[in-house]
mmCIF file of C-alpha atoms in Angstrom:
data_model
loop_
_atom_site.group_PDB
_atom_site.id
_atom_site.type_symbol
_atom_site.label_atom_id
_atom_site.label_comp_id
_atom_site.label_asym_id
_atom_site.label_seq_id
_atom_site.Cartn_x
_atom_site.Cartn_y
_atom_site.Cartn_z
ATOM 1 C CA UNK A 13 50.191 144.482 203.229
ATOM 2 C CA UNK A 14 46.672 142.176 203.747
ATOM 3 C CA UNK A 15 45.122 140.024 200.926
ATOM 4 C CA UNK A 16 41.937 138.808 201.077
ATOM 5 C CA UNK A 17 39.842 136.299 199.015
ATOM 6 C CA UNK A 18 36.419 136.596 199.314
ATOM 7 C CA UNK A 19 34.502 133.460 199.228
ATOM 8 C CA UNK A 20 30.854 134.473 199.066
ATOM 9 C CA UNK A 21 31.665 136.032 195.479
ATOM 10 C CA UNK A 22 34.844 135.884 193.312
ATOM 11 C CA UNK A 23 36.554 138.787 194.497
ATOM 12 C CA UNK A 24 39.821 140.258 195.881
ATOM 13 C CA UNK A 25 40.694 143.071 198.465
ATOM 14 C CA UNK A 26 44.252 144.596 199.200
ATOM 15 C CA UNK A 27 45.254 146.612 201.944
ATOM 16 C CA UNK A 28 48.268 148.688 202.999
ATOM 17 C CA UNK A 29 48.387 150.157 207.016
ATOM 18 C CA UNK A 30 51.084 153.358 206.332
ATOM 19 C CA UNK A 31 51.720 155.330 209.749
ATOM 20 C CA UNK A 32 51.345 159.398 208.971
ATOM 21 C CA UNK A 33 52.802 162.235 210.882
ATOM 22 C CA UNK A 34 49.428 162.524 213.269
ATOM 23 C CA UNK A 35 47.957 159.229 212.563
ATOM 24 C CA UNK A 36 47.362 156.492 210.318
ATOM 25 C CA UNK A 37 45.955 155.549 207.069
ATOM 26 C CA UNK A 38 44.240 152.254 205.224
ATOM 27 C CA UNK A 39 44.885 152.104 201.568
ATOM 28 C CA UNK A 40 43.535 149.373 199.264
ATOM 29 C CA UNK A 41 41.567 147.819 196.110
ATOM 30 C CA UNK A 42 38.841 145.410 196.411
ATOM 31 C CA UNK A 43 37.456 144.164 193.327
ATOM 32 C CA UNK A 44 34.529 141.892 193.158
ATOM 33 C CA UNK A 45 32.058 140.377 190.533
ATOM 34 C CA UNK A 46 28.471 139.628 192.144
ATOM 35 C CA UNK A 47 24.979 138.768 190.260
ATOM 36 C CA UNK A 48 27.365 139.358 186.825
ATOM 37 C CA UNK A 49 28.302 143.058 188.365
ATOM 38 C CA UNK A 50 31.534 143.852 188.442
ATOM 39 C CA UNK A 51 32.840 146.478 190.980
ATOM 40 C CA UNK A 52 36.475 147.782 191.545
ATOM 41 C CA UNK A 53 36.865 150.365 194.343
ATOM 42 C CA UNK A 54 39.761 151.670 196.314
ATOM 43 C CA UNK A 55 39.670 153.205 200.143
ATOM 44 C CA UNK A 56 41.533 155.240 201.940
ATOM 45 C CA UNK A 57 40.744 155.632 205.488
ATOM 46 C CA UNK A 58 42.384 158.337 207.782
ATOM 47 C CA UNK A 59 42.719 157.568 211.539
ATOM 48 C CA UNK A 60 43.893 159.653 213.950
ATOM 49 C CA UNK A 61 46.998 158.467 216.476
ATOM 50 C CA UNK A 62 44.162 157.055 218.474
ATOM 51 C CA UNK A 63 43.054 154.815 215.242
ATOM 52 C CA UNK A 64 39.680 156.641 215.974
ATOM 53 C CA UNK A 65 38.562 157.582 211.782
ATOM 54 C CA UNK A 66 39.101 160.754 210.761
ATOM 55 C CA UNK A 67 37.459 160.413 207.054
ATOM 56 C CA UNK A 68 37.684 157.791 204.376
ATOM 57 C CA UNK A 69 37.471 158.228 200.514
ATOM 58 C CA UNK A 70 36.090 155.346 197.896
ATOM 59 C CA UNK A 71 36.636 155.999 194.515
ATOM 60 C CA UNK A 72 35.724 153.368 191.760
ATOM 61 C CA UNK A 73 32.965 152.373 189.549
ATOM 62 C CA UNK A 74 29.888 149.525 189.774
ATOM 63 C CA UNK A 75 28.460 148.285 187.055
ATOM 64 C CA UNK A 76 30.281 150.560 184.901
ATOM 65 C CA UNK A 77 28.769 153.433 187.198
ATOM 66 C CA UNK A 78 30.940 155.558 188.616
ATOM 67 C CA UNK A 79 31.425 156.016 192.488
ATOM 68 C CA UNK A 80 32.947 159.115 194.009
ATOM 69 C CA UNK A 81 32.246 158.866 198.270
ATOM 70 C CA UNK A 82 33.742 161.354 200.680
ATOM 71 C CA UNK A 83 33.235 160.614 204.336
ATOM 72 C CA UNK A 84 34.498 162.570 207.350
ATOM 73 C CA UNK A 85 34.438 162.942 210.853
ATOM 74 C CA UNK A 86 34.325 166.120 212.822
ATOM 75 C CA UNK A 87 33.038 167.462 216.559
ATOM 76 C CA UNK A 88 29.876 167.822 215.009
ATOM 77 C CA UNK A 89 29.107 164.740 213.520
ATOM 78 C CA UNK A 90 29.458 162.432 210.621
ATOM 79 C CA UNK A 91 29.187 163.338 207.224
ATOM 80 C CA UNK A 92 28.923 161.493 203.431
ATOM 81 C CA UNK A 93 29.602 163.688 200.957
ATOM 82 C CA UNK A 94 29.252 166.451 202.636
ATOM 83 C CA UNK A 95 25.803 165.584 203.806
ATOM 84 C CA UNK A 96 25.212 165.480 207.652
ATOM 85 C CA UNK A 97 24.670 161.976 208.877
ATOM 86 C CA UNK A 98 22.130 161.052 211.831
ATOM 87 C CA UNK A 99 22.069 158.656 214.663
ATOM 88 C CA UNK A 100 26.481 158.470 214.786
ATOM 89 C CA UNK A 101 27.268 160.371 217.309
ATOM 90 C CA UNK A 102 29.058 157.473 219.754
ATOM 91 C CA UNK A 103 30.352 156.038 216.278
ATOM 92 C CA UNK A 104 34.546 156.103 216.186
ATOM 93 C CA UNK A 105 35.115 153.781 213.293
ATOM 94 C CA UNK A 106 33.804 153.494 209.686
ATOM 95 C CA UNK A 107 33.056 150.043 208.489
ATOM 96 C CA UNK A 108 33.353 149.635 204.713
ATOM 97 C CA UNK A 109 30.958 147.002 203.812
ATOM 98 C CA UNK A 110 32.634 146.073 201.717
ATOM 99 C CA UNK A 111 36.127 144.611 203.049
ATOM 100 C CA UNK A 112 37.655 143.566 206.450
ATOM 101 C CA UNK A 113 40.432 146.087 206.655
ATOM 102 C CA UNK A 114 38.434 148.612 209.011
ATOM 103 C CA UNK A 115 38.036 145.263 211.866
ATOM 104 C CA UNK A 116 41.708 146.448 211.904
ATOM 105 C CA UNK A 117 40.394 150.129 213.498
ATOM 106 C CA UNK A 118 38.636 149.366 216.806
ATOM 107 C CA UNK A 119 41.356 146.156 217.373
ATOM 108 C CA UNK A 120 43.982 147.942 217.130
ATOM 109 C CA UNK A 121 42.542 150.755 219.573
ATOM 110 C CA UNK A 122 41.323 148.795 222.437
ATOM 111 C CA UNK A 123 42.738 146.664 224.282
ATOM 112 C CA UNK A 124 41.190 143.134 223.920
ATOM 113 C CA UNK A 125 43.174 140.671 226.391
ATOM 114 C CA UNK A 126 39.874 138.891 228.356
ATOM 115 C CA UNK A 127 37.372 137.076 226.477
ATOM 116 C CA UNK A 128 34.836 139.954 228.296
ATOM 117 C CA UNK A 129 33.075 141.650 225.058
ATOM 118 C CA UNK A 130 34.275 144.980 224.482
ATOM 119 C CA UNK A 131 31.206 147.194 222.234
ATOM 120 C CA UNK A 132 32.071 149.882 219.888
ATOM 121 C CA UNK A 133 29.873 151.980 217.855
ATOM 122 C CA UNK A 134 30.772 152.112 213.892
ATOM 123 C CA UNK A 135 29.445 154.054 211.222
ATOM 124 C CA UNK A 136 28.818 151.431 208.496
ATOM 125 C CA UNK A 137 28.836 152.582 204.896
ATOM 126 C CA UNK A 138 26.095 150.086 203.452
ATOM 127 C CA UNK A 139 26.336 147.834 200.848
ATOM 128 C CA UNK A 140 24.643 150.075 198.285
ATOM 129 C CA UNK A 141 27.526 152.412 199.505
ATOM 130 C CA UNK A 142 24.508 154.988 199.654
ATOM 131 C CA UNK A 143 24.301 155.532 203.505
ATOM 132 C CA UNK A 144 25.836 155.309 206.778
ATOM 133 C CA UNK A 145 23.901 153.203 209.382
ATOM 134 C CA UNK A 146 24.905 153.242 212.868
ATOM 135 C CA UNK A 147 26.198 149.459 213.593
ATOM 136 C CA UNK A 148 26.983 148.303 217.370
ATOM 137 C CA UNK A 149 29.472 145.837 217.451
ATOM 138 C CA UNK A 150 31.413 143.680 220.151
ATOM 139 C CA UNK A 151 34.549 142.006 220.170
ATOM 140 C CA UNK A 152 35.724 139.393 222.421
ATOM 141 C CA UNK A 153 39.526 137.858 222.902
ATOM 142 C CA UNK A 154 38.586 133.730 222.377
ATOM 143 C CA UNK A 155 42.306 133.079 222.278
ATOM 144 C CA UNK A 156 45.736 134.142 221.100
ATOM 145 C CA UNK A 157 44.716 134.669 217.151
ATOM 146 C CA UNK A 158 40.880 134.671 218.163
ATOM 147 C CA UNK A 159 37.878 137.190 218.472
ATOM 148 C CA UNK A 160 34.368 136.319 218.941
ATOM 149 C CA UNK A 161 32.619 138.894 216.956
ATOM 150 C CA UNK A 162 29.332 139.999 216.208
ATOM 151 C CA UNK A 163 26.863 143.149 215.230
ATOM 152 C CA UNK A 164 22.988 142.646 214.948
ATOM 153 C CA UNK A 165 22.408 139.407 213.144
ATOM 154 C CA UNK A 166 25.544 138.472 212.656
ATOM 155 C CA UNK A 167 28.497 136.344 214.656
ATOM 156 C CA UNK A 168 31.514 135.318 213.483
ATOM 157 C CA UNK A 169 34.826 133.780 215.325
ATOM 158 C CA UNK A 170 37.715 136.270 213.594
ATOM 159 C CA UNK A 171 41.450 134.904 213.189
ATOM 160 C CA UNK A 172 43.587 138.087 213.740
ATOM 161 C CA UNK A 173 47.373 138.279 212.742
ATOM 162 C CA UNK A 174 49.252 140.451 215.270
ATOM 163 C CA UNK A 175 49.196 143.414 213.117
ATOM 164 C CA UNK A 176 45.205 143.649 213.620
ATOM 165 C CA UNK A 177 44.395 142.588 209.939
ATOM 166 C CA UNK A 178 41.833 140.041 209.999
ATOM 167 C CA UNK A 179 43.234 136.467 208.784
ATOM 168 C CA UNK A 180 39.734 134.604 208.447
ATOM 169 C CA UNK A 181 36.324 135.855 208.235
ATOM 170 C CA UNK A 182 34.310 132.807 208.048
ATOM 171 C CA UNK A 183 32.114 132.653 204.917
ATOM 172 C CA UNK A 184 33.222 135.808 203.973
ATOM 173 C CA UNK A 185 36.609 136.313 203.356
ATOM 174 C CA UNK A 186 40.475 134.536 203.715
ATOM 175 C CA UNK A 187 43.710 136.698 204.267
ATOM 176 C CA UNK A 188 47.032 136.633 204.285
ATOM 177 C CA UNK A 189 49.695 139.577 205.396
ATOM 178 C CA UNK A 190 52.716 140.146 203.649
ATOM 179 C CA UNK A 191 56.011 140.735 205.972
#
Protein backbone atom coordinates (compact mmCIF):
# COMPACT_ATOMS: atom_id res chain seq x y z
CA UNK A 1 0.00 0.00 0.00
CA UNK A 2 1.24 3.97 -0.83
CA UNK A 3 0.38 6.97 1.46
CA UNK A 4 0.69 10.21 0.43
CA UNK A 5 0.51 13.67 2.14
CA UNK A 6 -0.15 16.35 0.07
CA UNK A 7 1.53 19.51 0.90
CA UNK A 8 0.02 22.13 -1.39
CA UNK A 9 -3.43 21.51 0.54
CA UNK A 10 -4.24 19.40 3.66
CA UNK A 11 -5.03 16.28 2.12
CA UNK A 12 -4.40 12.49 2.03
CA UNK A 13 -4.29 9.79 -0.81
CA UNK A 14 -4.10 5.88 -0.36
CA UNK A 15 -3.32 3.42 -2.80
CA UNK A 16 -3.38 -0.37 -3.14
CA UNK A 17 -1.50 -2.11 -6.56
CA UNK A 18 -3.62 -5.79 -6.53
CA UNK A 19 -2.40 -8.07 -9.57
CA UNK A 20 -5.78 -9.55 -11.49
CA UNK A 21 -6.05 -12.60 -13.61
CA UNK A 22 -5.22 -10.45 -17.04
CA UNK A 23 -3.78 -7.44 -15.49
CA UNK A 24 -3.64 -5.09 -12.78
CA UNK A 25 -5.59 -2.70 -10.80
CA UNK A 26 -5.01 0.77 -8.61
CA UNK A 27 -7.37 1.15 -5.77
CA UNK A 28 -7.43 4.14 -3.40
CA UNK A 29 -9.00 7.28 -1.43
CA UNK A 30 -7.70 10.68 -1.67
CA UNK A 31 -9.32 13.17 0.38
CA UNK A 32 -8.48 16.78 0.28
CA UNK A 33 -9.80 20.20 1.63
CA UNK A 34 -8.85 23.22 -0.83
CA UNK A 35 -10.29 27.01 -0.85
CA UNK A 36 -12.67 25.51 2.31
CA UNK A 37 -13.89 22.56 -0.30
CA UNK A 38 -13.74 19.44 0.83
CA UNK A 39 -13.45 16.47 -1.65
CA UNK A 40 -13.22 12.65 -0.93
CA UNK A 41 -12.90 10.42 -4.02
CA UNK A 42 -11.82 6.89 -4.61
CA UNK A 43 -10.15 5.33 -8.05
CA UNK A 44 -9.89 2.36 -9.44
CA UNK A 45 -7.79 2.02 -12.41
CA UNK A 46 -7.67 -1.21 -14.61
CA UNK A 47 -4.41 -1.98 -16.51
CA UNK A 48 -3.88 -4.54 -18.68
CA UNK A 49 -0.67 -7.16 -18.15
CA UNK A 50 1.14 -4.55 -20.12
CA UNK A 51 0.15 -1.78 -17.29
CA UNK A 52 -1.23 0.01 -20.47
CA UNK A 53 -5.06 1.46 -18.77
CA UNK A 54 -7.83 -0.31 -19.57
CA UNK A 55 -10.55 2.10 -17.74
CA UNK A 56 -10.64 3.80 -14.40
CA UNK A 57 -13.72 4.66 -12.18
CA UNK A 58 -13.90 7.83 -9.53
CA UNK A 59 -16.63 7.83 -7.37
CA UNK A 60 -16.99 10.51 -4.54
CA UNK A 61 -18.43 13.83 -3.90
CA UNK A 62 -16.95 17.76 -4.02
CA UNK A 63 -18.32 20.19 -2.24
CA UNK A 64 -21.03 18.04 -1.15
CA UNK A 65 -21.64 17.39 -5.03
CA UNK A 66 -21.64 14.20 -6.06
CA UNK A 67 -19.11 12.68 -8.64
CA UNK A 68 -19.83 9.54 -10.61
CA UNK A 69 -16.77 9.27 -13.66
CA UNK A 70 -16.45 6.24 -15.89
CA UNK A 71 -13.45 6.19 -18.16
CA UNK A 72 -12.38 3.48 -20.62
CA UNK A 73 -10.16 2.54 -23.18
CA UNK A 74 -10.93 0.63 -26.31
CA UNK A 75 -9.44 0.20 -30.18
CA UNK A 76 -11.40 3.05 -30.93
CA UNK A 77 -10.52 5.54 -28.62
CA UNK A 78 -10.95 7.04 -25.24
CA UNK A 79 -14.03 7.61 -23.62
CA UNK A 80 -15.53 9.60 -20.21
CA UNK A 81 -18.64 8.53 -19.44
CA UNK A 82 -19.38 7.09 -22.26
CA UNK A 83 -18.64 10.15 -24.29
CA UNK A 84 -15.96 9.82 -27.08
CA UNK A 85 -12.82 11.70 -26.23
CA UNK A 86 -10.60 13.61 -28.96
CA UNK A 87 -6.98 14.17 -29.55
CA UNK A 88 -5.90 10.51 -27.31
CA UNK A 89 -5.24 8.34 -29.65
CA UNK A 90 -1.19 7.68 -28.78
CA UNK A 91 -2.44 8.09 -25.02
CA UNK A 92 -1.72 4.55 -22.89
CA UNK A 93 -2.10 5.86 -19.40
CA UNK A 94 -4.72 7.94 -17.50
CA UNK A 95 -3.39 10.52 -15.17
CA UNK A 96 -5.73 11.34 -12.28
CA UNK A 97 -5.06 14.85 -11.42
CA UNK A 98 -5.59 14.37 -8.68
CA UNK A 99 -2.97 11.83 -7.00
CA UNK A 100 0.45 10.27 -7.92
CA UNK A 101 -0.57 6.66 -8.06
CA UNK A 102 -0.99 6.57 -12.02
CA UNK A 103 3.22 7.87 -12.27
CA UNK A 104 3.17 4.20 -11.11
CA UNK A 105 1.55 3.14 -14.87
CA UNK A 106 4.07 4.23 -17.53
CA UNK A 107 7.18 3.37 -14.76
CA UNK A 108 6.32 0.35 -14.27
CA UNK A 109 5.87 -0.37 -18.18
CA UNK A 110 8.99 0.95 -19.61
CA UNK A 111 12.01 0.37 -18.95
CA UNK A 112 13.84 3.48 -17.53
CA UNK A 113 17.65 2.43 -16.82
CA UNK A 114 19.60 5.63 -18.79
CA UNK A 115 19.00 9.05 -17.79
CA UNK A 116 17.85 9.37 -21.87
CA UNK A 117 14.06 10.77 -21.53
CA UNK A 118 11.63 8.28 -22.39
CA UNK A 119 7.94 10.30 -23.66
CA UNK A 120 4.63 8.81 -23.15
CA UNK A 121 1.33 10.11 -24.06
CA UNK A 122 -1.40 10.20 -21.05
CA UNK A 123 -4.87 10.99 -21.01
CA UNK A 124 -5.15 13.42 -18.06
CA UNK A 125 -8.48 13.67 -16.30
CA UNK A 126 -8.36 17.53 -15.33
CA UNK A 127 -8.64 19.02 -12.23
CA UNK A 128 -12.31 19.95 -12.61
CA UNK A 129 -12.45 16.10 -13.27
CA UNK A 130 -14.68 17.36 -16.31
CA UNK A 131 -12.36 16.38 -19.28
CA UNK A 132 -9.58 14.44 -20.56
CA UNK A 133 -6.68 16.50 -22.10
CA UNK A 134 -4.04 14.83 -23.93
CA UNK A 135 -0.71 15.41 -21.68
CA UNK A 136 2.91 14.44 -23.15
CA UNK A 137 5.12 13.53 -20.60
CA UNK A 138 8.88 12.32 -20.23
CA UNK A 139 10.64 10.49 -17.74
CA UNK A 140 14.23 10.25 -17.20
CA UNK A 141 16.36 7.68 -14.77
CA UNK A 142 18.59 10.60 -12.61
CA UNK A 143 19.69 7.81 -10.32
CA UNK A 144 18.81 4.67 -8.40
CA UNK A 145 15.45 6.18 -6.58
CA UNK A 146 15.41 9.18 -9.17
CA UNK A 147 13.34 10.41 -12.28
CA UNK A 148 13.57 13.69 -13.87
CA UNK A 149 10.08 14.37 -14.85
CA UNK A 150 8.16 16.77 -16.61
CA UNK A 151 4.85 17.54 -18.94
CA UNK A 152 4.23 21.12 -20.42
CA UNK A 153 5.02 23.60 -17.72
CA UNK A 154 5.92 21.52 -15.30
CA UNK A 155 9.36 19.61 -13.97
CA UNK A 156 9.81 17.84 -11.11
CA UNK A 157 12.81 15.37 -9.83
CA UNK A 158 10.47 12.12 -8.60
CA UNK A 159 11.83 9.73 -5.71
CA UNK A 160 10.49 6.26 -6.76
CA UNK A 161 10.40 3.20 -4.31
CA UNK A 162 11.09 -0.02 -6.25
CA UNK A 163 7.55 -0.92 -6.49
CA UNK A 164 6.96 2.21 -8.95
CA UNK A 165 4.91 4.26 -6.32
CA UNK A 166 6.17 7.65 -6.24
CA UNK A 167 8.00 8.48 -2.75
CA UNK A 168 8.33 12.42 -3.25
CA UNK A 169 6.67 14.73 -5.51
CA UNK A 170 8.20 17.95 -4.71
CA UNK A 171 5.65 20.60 -3.64
CA UNK A 172 3.06 18.35 -4.20
CA UNK A 173 2.95 15.39 -2.37
CA UNK A 174 5.16 12.92 0.31
CA UNK A 175 4.73 9.01 0.37
CA UNK A 176 5.44 6.24 2.06
CA UNK A 177 4.76 2.31 1.02
CA UNK A 178 3.73 -0.11 3.39
CA UNK A 179 5.62 -3.71 3.17
Amino acid sequence: MANWRRLDHNGTDRCTLSRLDHGWMLSGQAKWLEKEIETSLIYAVRCDEDWSTLSADVVGSRAGESIAIRIQRHASGWFLNDKPQRALDFARDIDLSFTPATNLLPLRRLSIDSPAPINVSAAWLVPELDELKPLDQSYARTGPEHFAYSSPGFTAELKVHDSGFVLSYPGLWEGWVDA
